[in-house]
Tab-separated table of C-alpha atoms in Angstrom:
chain	number	residue	atom	x	y	z
A	408	MET	CA	-57.206	-53.206	-38.576
A	409	LYS	CA	-55.139	-51.224	-40.803
A	410	LYS	CA	-52.177	-51.629	-38.745
A	411	SER	CA	-52.540	-55.086	-38.220
A	412	LEU	CA	-52.689	-55.016	-41.611
A	413	CYS	CA	-49.999	-53.854	-42.177
A	414	LEU	CA	-47.837	-55.981	-40.103
A	415	LEU	CA	-48.952	-58.702	-41.891
A	416	MET	CA	-47.813	-57.589	-44.787
A	417	GLY	CA	-44.516	-56.787	-43.134
A	418	MET	CA	-44.213	-59.963	-41.762
A	419	SER	CA	-45.076	-61.452	-45.207
A	420	LEU	CA	-42.461	-59.557	-47.150
A	421	SER	CA	-39.758	-60.364	-44.373
A	422	LEU	CA	-40.469	-63.919	-44.862
A	423	GLY	CA	-40.534	-63.534	-48.337
A	424	MET	CA	-37.025	-61.885	-48.101
A	425	LEU	CA	-35.999	-64.767	-45.589
A	426	PHE	CA	-36.584	-67.666	-48.609
A	427	ALA	CA	-35.389	-65.449	-51.234
A	428	ASN	CA	-31.644	-65.060	-49.400
A	429	GLY	CA	-31.674	-68.779	-48.115
A	430	ALA	CA	-32.142	-69.974	-51.707
A	431	ALA	CA	-29.016	-67.917	-52.574
A	432	GLU	CA	-27.370	-69.084	-49.707
A	433	ASN	CA	-27.804	-72.422	-50.644
A	434	GLY	CA	-26.770	-73.102	-54.027
A	435	GLY	CA	-29.155	-70.803	-55.557
A	436	ALA	CA	-31.582	-73.575	-55.873
A	437	ALA	CA	-33.611	-71.168	-58.070
A	438	LYS	CA	-31.059	-70.694	-60.799
A	439	LYS	CA	-30.688	-72.745	-63.615
A	440	TYR	CA	-27.795	-75.123	-64.119
A	441	PRO	CA	-25.575	-74.485	-65.408
A	442	ASN	CA	-25.741	-70.593	-65.598
A	443	LYS	CA	-21.841	-69.748	-66.132
A	444	PRO	CA	-19.139	-72.118	-68.209
A	445	ILE	CA	-18.209	-75.278	-67.434
A	446	THR	CA	-14.465	-76.155	-67.493
A	447	PHE	CA	-12.959	-79.371	-68.249
A	448	ILE	CA	-9.747	-79.831	-67.095
A	449	VAL	CA	-7.488	-82.067	-69.088
A	450	ASN	CA	-3.904	-83.086	-67.441
A	451	ARG	CA	-2.233	-84.310	-70.740
A	452	ALA	CA	-1.173	-81.901	-73.614
A	453	ALA	CA	-3.158	-81.302	-76.612
A	454	GLY	CA	-3.761	-83.752	-79.315
A	455	GLY	CA	-3.766	-87.077	-77.160
A	456	GLY	CA	-6.774	-89.369	-76.909
A	457	THR	CA	-7.826	-88.159	-73.671
A	458	ASP	CA	-7.460	-84.474	-74.884
A	459	VAL	CA	-9.405	-85.034	-78.285
A	460	CYS	CA	-12.594	-87.096	-76.467
A	461	ALA	CA	-12.845	-84.004	-74.062
A	462	ARG	CA	-12.856	-81.640	-76.914
A	463	ALA	CA	-15.976	-83.898	-78.695
A	464	VAL	CA	-17.720	-83.590	-75.494
A	465	ALA	CA	-16.836	-79.962	-74.831
A	466	THR	CA	-17.776	-79.067	-78.286
A	467	ALA	CA	-21.298	-80.931	-77.969
A	468	ILE	CA	-22.013	-79.727	-75.033
A	469	GLN	CA	-21.961	-76.049	-76.308
A	470	LYS	CA	-22.609	-76.935	-79.832
A	471	ASP	CA	-26.000	-79.291	-79.404
A	472	LEU	CA	-26.954	-78.066	-75.466
A	473	GLY	CA	-26.149	-74.318	-75.750
A	474	TYR	CA	-23.909	-74.241	-72.326
A	475	THR	CA	-20.508	-72.394	-72.674
A	476	THR	CA	-17.390	-74.898	-71.722
A	477	VAL	CA	-14.043	-74.736	-71.429
A	478	VAL	CA	-11.170	-76.999	-71.964
A	479	ASN	CA	-7.627	-76.535	-69.956
A	480	ASN	CA	-5.210	-78.290	-70.474
A	481	LEU	CA	-2.707	-78.693	-67.229
A	482	GLU	CA	0.209	-80.657	-68.439
A	483	GLY	CA	2.985	-81.581	-66.281
A	484	GLY	CA	4.584	-83.431	-63.609
A	485	ASP	CA	3.521	-86.379	-65.548
A	486	GLY	CA	-0.220	-85.782	-64.969
A	487	LEU	CA	-0.163	-84.719	-61.553
A	488	ILE	CA	-0.525	-80.877	-62.106
A	489	GLY	CA	-3.658	-81.348	-64.008
A	490	ALA	CA	-5.321	-83.697	-61.215
A	491	ASN	CA	-4.306	-81.804	-58.298
A	492	GLU	CA	-6.269	-78.481	-60.030
A	493	ALA	CA	-9.406	-80.439	-61.115
A	494	LEU	CA	-9.676	-82.534	-57.966
A	495	THR	CA	-8.851	-79.962	-55.220
A	496	ALA	CA	-11.108	-77.478	-57.154
A	497	LYS	CA	-14.459	-75.535	-55.352
A	498	PRO	CA	-16.654	-78.499	-55.894
A	499	ASP	CA	-19.564	-75.437	-57.120
A	500	GLY	CA	-20.601	-77.929	-60.389
A	501	TYR	CA	-18.479	-76.053	-62.770
A	502	THR	CA	-15.064	-77.851	-62.842
A	503	PHE	CA	-14.803	-81.595	-64.101
A	504	MET	CA	-12.016	-83.389	-65.211
A	505	ILE	CA	-11.860	-85.690	-68.204
A	506	VAL	CA	-9.476	-88.306	-67.699
A	507	GLY	CA	-7.820	-91.736	-69.044
A	508	SER	CA	-8.799	-94.589	-66.313
A	509	THR	CA	-5.347	-95.457	-65.376
A	510	GLU	CA	-4.213	-92.097	-64.752
A	511	ILE	CA	-5.743	-91.231	-61.061
A	512	PRO	CA	-4.723	-94.710	-59.599
A	513	ASN	CA	-0.808	-94.348	-60.575
A	514	LEU	CA	-1.028	-91.205	-59.494
A	515	ILE	CA	-2.234	-92.037	-56.164
A	516	VAL	CA	0.600	-95.018	-56.043
A	517	ASN	CA	3.297	-93.522	-57.157
A	518	PHE	CA	2.873	-89.502	-56.511
A	519	PRO	CA	3.204	-88.316	-52.956
A	520	GLU	CA	2.326	-84.770	-53.629
A	521	ALA	CA	-1.192	-85.793	-55.088
A	522	LYS	CA	-3.342	-83.960	-52.866
A	523	PHE	CA	-6.407	-86.593	-53.271
A	524	THR	CA	-6.474	-89.954	-52.267
A	525	ARG	CA	-9.251	-92.587	-53.881
A	526	ASN	CA	-12.037	-90.936	-51.808
A	527	ASP	CA	-12.175	-87.980	-53.277
A	528	LEU	CA	-12.999	-89.327	-56.271
A	529	ILE	CA	-16.667	-88.595	-57.654
A	530	PRO	CA	-17.307	-90.906	-61.022
A	531	VAL	CA	-19.558	-88.394	-63.387
A	532	CYS	CA	-19.698	-90.837	-66.092
A	533	GLN	CA	-17.653	-93.525	-68.632
A	534	VAL	CA	-17.574	-91.295	-72.237
A	535	THR	CA	-15.271	-93.922	-74.321
A	536	SER	CA	-13.652	-97.235	-74.432
A	537	LYS	CA	-9.951	-97.972	-75.838
A	538	SER	CA	-7.344	-99.970	-76.601
A	539	ARG	CA	-3.748	-99.235	-77.717
A	540	PHE	CA	-1.746	-100.591	-80.477
A	541	LEU	CA	1.821	-101.455	-81.276
A	542	ALA	CA	4.186	-99.871	-83.961
A	543	LEU	CA	7.441	-100.232	-85.282
A	544	LYS	CA	10.103	-96.860	-86.034
A	545	PRO	CA	9.855	-96.365	-90.040
A	546	GLY	CA	12.710	-98.172	-91.616
A	547	SER	CA	12.662	-101.023	-88.819
A	548	PRO	CA	14.505	-103.484	-89.792
A	549	PHE	CA	12.018	-105.784	-88.208
A	550	SER	CA	8.998	-106.985	-90.875
A	551	ASP	CA	6.815	-108.381	-88.729
A	552	LEU	CA	5.972	-109.536	-84.782
A	553	ASN	CA	8.251	-112.953	-85.084
A	554	SER	CA	11.433	-110.873	-86.215
A	555	PHE	CA	10.954	-108.210	-83.216
A	556	VAL	CA	10.283	-111.054	-80.560
A	557	SER	CA	13.337	-112.654	-81.889
A	558	TYR	CA	15.725	-110.369	-81.773
A	559	ALA	CA	14.252	-108.918	-78.075
A	560	LYS	CA	14.868	-112.368	-77.193
A	561	ALA	CA	18.246	-112.102	-78.147
A	562	ASN	CA	19.365	-108.932	-76.939
A	563	PRO	CA	17.558	-108.087	-73.557
A	564	GLY	CA	16.624	-104.278	-72.758
A	565	LYS	CA	18.196	-103.129	-76.182
A	566	LEU	CA	15.042	-102.608	-77.440
A	567	THR	CA	13.450	-99.233	-76.770
A	568	ILE	CA	9.757	-98.393	-76.393
A	569	ALA	CA	8.017	-95.063	-75.930
A	570	ILE	CA	4.573	-94.975	-74.018
A	571	SER	CA	2.581	-91.459	-73.080
A	572	GLY	CA	2.797	-91.759	-69.449
A	573	GLY	CA	3.723	-93.120	-66.374
A	574	ASN	CA	0.377	-94.398	-66.014
A	575	THR	CA	0.600	-96.671	-69.103
A	576	ILE	CA	3.721	-98.409	-68.027
A	577	TYR	CA	1.596	-101.511	-66.970
A	578	GLY	CA	0.774	-101.843	-71.198
A	579	ALA	CA	4.323	-102.131	-71.555
A	580	VAL	CA	5.148	-104.028	-68.935
A	581	LEU	CA	2.146	-106.458	-70.101
A	582	ILE	CA	3.805	-106.787	-73.718
A	583	GLU	CA	6.949	-107.646	-72.181
A	584	GLU	CA	5.565	-110.676	-69.863
A	585	ALA	CA	3.174	-111.865	-73.008
A	586	LEU	CA	6.004	-112.273	-75.743
A	587	GLY	CA	8.614	-113.288	-73.184
A	588	ILE	CA	10.984	-110.277	-73.912
A	589	ASP	CA	12.617	-107.057	-71.579
A	590	LEU	CA	12.142	-103.643	-73.315
A	591	THR	CA	14.098	-100.359	-72.293
A	592	ILE	CA	10.585	-98.298	-71.634
A	593	VAL	CA	10.672	-94.474	-72.468
A	594	ASN	CA	8.318	-91.893	-70.868
A	595	ALA	CA	7.498	-89.732	-73.528
A	596	GLY	CA	4.917	-87.722	-70.944
A	597	SER	CA	2.079	-87.559	-74.026
A	598	GLY	CA	0.703	-88.923	-76.764
A	599	ASN	CA	1.749	-86.788	-79.051
A	600	ASN	CA	5.189	-87.119	-77.771
A	601	ALA	CA	5.443	-90.702	-77.638
A	602	PHE	CA	4.359	-90.570	-81.725
A	603	THR	CA	6.795	-87.662	-82.597
A	604	MET	CA	9.814	-89.692	-80.918
A	605	VAL	CA	8.969	-93.390	-82.598
A	606	LEU	CA	8.271	-91.667	-85.621
A	607	GLY	CA	11.591	-89.927	-85.467
A	608	GLY	CA	13.535	-93.026	-85.101
A	609	HIS	CA	14.318	-91.785	-81.391
A	610	VAL	CA	13.024	-95.171	-79.945
A	611	ASP	CA	12.057	-98.850	-81.606
A	612	CYS	CA	8.446	-98.895	-81.157
A	613	ALA	CA	5.442	-97.066	-79.302
A	614	GLU	CA	2.549	-98.125	-77.984
A	615	LEU	CA	0.063	-95.415	-79.284
A	616	ASP	CA	-3.528	-94.725	-78.929
A	617	PRO	CA	-5.626	-95.198	-81.507
A	618	GLN	CA	-6.266	-92.029	-82.913
A	619	TYR	CA	-2.351	-92.222	-84.397
A	620	TYR	CA	-3.130	-95.101	-86.681
A	621	ALA	CA	-4.108	-93.476	-89.928
A	622	ASN	CA	-0.781	-91.652	-89.520
A	623	CYS	CA	1.169	-94.876	-88.767
A	624	VAL	CA	0.034	-96.339	-92.028
A	625	SER	CA	0.591	-93.063	-94.017
A	626	GLU	CA	3.989	-92.697	-92.899
A	627	ASN	CA	4.339	-96.613	-93.883
A	628	MET	CA	4.846	-97.480	-89.890
A	629	THR	CA	4.917	-101.612	-89.833
A	630	VAL	CA	1.874	-102.032	-86.564
A	631	LEU	CA	2.188	-105.490	-84.568
A	632	GLY	CA	-0.822	-105.806	-82.954
A	633	ASP	CA	-3.559	-103.789	-80.963
A	634	THR	CA	-4.697	-104.757	-77.635
A	635	ASP	CA	-8.428	-105.011	-77.908
A	636	ASP	CA	-10.179	-108.356	-77.418
A	637	ARG	CA	-11.568	-108.592	-80.989
A	638	THR	CA	-10.446	-111.353	-82.839
A	639	GLU	CA	-12.205	-110.391	-86.233
A	640	HIS	CA	-10.257	-108.165	-88.551
A	641	VAL	CA	-11.837	-104.502	-88.569
A	642	ALA	CA	-11.716	-101.475	-91.040
A	643	ASP	CA	-8.975	-99.078	-90.425
A	644	ALA	CA	-7.850	-100.599	-87.217
A	645	ALA	CA	-4.902	-102.891	-86.392
A	646	ASP	CA	-5.412	-106.541	-86.251
A	647	THR	CA	-4.957	-107.572	-82.452
A	648	PHE	CA	-3.038	-109.615	-80.334
A	649	LYS	CA	-5.671	-111.643	-79.417
A	650	SER	CA	-6.459	-113.077	-83.395
A	651	LYS	CA	-2.474	-113.917	-83.657
A	652	GLY	CA	-3.112	-116.059	-80.175
A	653	ILE	CA	-1.209	-114.206	-78.363
A	654	ASP	CA	-2.782	-112.876	-74.678
A	655	ILE	CA	-2.220	-109.591	-74.646
A	656	VAL	CA	-5.966	-107.981	-73.608
A	657	ASP	CA	-5.662	-104.130	-72.778
A	658	THR	CA	-8.551	-101.658	-73.230
A	659	THR	CA	-9.406	-98.539	-71.041
A	660	PHE	CA	-11.638	-95.708	-70.915
A	661	ASN	CA	-11.871	-92.029	-70.654
A	662	TYR	CA	-14.305	-90.636	-68.170
A	663	ILE	CA	-15.262	-87.440	-65.818
A	664	LEU	CA	-14.468	-86.848	-62.499
A	665	ALA	CA	-15.423	-84.254	-59.995
A	666	PRO	CA	-13.951	-83.317	-56.963
A	667	LYS	CA	-15.306	-84.149	-53.977
A	668	GLY	CA	-18.149	-82.428	-52.383
A	669	THR	CA	-19.837	-81.404	-55.583
A	670	PRO	CA	-23.513	-81.337	-55.196
A	671	ASP	CA	-25.337	-84.563	-56.623
A	672	GLU	CA	-27.564	-82.988	-58.570
A	673	TYR	CA	-24.462	-81.745	-60.642
A	674	VAL	CA	-23.086	-84.867	-61.407
A	675	LYS	CA	-25.984	-86.079	-62.699
A	676	ALA	CA	-26.574	-83.209	-64.338
A	677	VAL	CA	-23.329	-83.265	-66.230
A	678	SER	CA	-24.440	-87.400	-66.575
A	679	ASP	CA	-27.216	-86.498	-68.225
A	680	MET	CA	-25.865	-83.899	-70.747
A	681	VAL	CA	-23.811	-86.575	-72.107
A	682	GLY	CA	-26.084	-89.316	-72.080
A	683	GLU	CA	-28.578	-87.266	-74.223
A	684	LEU	CA	-25.773	-86.118	-76.206
A	685	TYR	CA	-25.309	-89.802	-77.373
A	686	GLU	CA	-28.804	-90.598	-77.718
A	687	LYS	CA	-30.144	-87.293	-79.683
A	688	HIS	CA	-27.017	-85.249	-81.068
A	689	GLY	CA	-24.363	-87.566	-82.622
A	690	LEU	CA	-21.643	-87.447	-79.674
A	691	ALA	CA	-21.483	-91.191	-80.325
A	692	ASP	CA	-20.145	-90.255	-84.305
A	693	ALA	CA	-17.771	-87.811	-82.976
A	694	ILE	CA	-15.886	-90.218	-80.384
A	695	ALA	CA	-15.918	-93.101	-83.100
A	696	GLN	CA	-14.144	-90.530	-85.683
A	697	THR	CA	-11.194	-90.400	-83.210
A	698	GLY	CA	-10.774	-93.679	-83.189
A	699	GLN	CA	-12.081	-94.857	-79.928
A	700	LYS	CA	-15.186	-96.852	-78.871
A	701	ALA	CA	-18.252	-94.486	-78.250
A	702	LEU	CA	-19.117	-95.909	-74.689
A	703	TYR	CA	-21.130	-94.176	-72.198
A	704	THR	CA	-22.386	-95.392	-68.649
A	705	PRO	CA	-24.086	-93.229	-66.492
A	706	ALA	CA	-23.307	-92.239	-63.137
A	707	GLU	CA	-25.377	-94.321	-60.959
A	708	GLN	CA	-24.068	-97.471	-63.376
A	709	PHE	CA	-20.536	-96.475	-63.610
A	710	LYS	CA	-19.437	-95.595	-59.579
A	711	ASP	CA	-19.135	-99.445	-58.596
A	712	VAL	CA	-17.598	-100.472	-61.524
A	713	TYR	CA	-15.409	-97.303	-61.511
A	714	PHE	CA	-14.137	-98.006	-58.123
A	715	ALA	CA	-13.182	-101.729	-58.369
A	716	TYR	CA	-11.075	-100.555	-61.402
A	717	VAL	CA	-8.665	-98.667	-59.367
A	718	ASP	CA	-8.366	-100.799	-56.712
A	719	LYS	CA	-7.601	-103.097	-59.059
A	720	MET	CA	-4.846	-100.573	-61.210
A	721	MET	CA	-3.705	-99.685	-57.820
A	722	GLN	CA	-2.691	-103.112	-57.023
A	723	LEU	CA	-0.714	-103.683	-59.930
A	724	TYR	CA	1.151	-100.619	-59.851
A	725	GLN	CA	2.171	-101.477	-56.768
A	726	LYS	CA	3.200	-105.095	-57.952
A	727	ILE	CA	5.275	-103.292	-60.818
A	728	ASN	CA	7.048	-101.058	-57.958
A	729	ALA	CA	7.622	-104.099	-56.201
A	730	GLU	CA	9.036	-106.003	-59.249
A	731	LYS	CA	11.276	-102.995	-60.046
A	732	LYS	CA	13.113	-103.057	-56.813
A	733	LYS	CA	14.237	-107.229	-56.974
């Protein structure tokens, strides 16, 4: 009897060890997530629109939810270096990317060195919505949109426009087409660089993210219009092209991506974190202070919308490339 009891106890201990080992091998189901720092990779330099969004999210997760976060700016290669690093990272739920909406479709279409495809993307959640505005350099000879357009039509290609990256070229093309002008587009490589170039008079104008608007006003720079779809005047924001009767509407967004293979429960956990921060901890106000619109869309609702957007933008970049070759 004692021998049987000992045998049963031994079997119980062995089964207990087996289940414990199995839990550890299967991602540590018994462990609380997250139990180590979450890294958010940004593929652009510090200070740009995506970076300020990433830092607002990461700061809120750490301050209000108590989870350690890291924002890692990996710029270079017109966004390629950071995107490759983020989207080929170990899919363990501890590396994510916070990115502007046009970055990934641009890289897929225009960079053979991209180590990811459309099917390697796991959208986590939308965090912001934003437009851009067109600003003239200080001391510009143009006092308004009409004088700018008149000169540009008479002098095709003479005026230069800075953009923050190759992914935003379509915005400059949209402006050209709507105004019937031809500009020389200069890829500044980041939002900070685009602002610095137009502030220093190295280009005639720049298309900029909303957080630069206050700086442009303080430097007495003329703002020609914003690409938001509103028609009313809003304090501390540029009036829109649409309010001037010009069909230039372009709204983009920042969102969180996970590398392919990241477990669904971790994707949902991060999406839920952002949702909680929006609902209870003032993340919406922090986003609004960056000049962007606070707009949270959870993973289950965001997925189909995101992939439809990626497909549309890939087609647009392919069209722009085809036009260049003519």
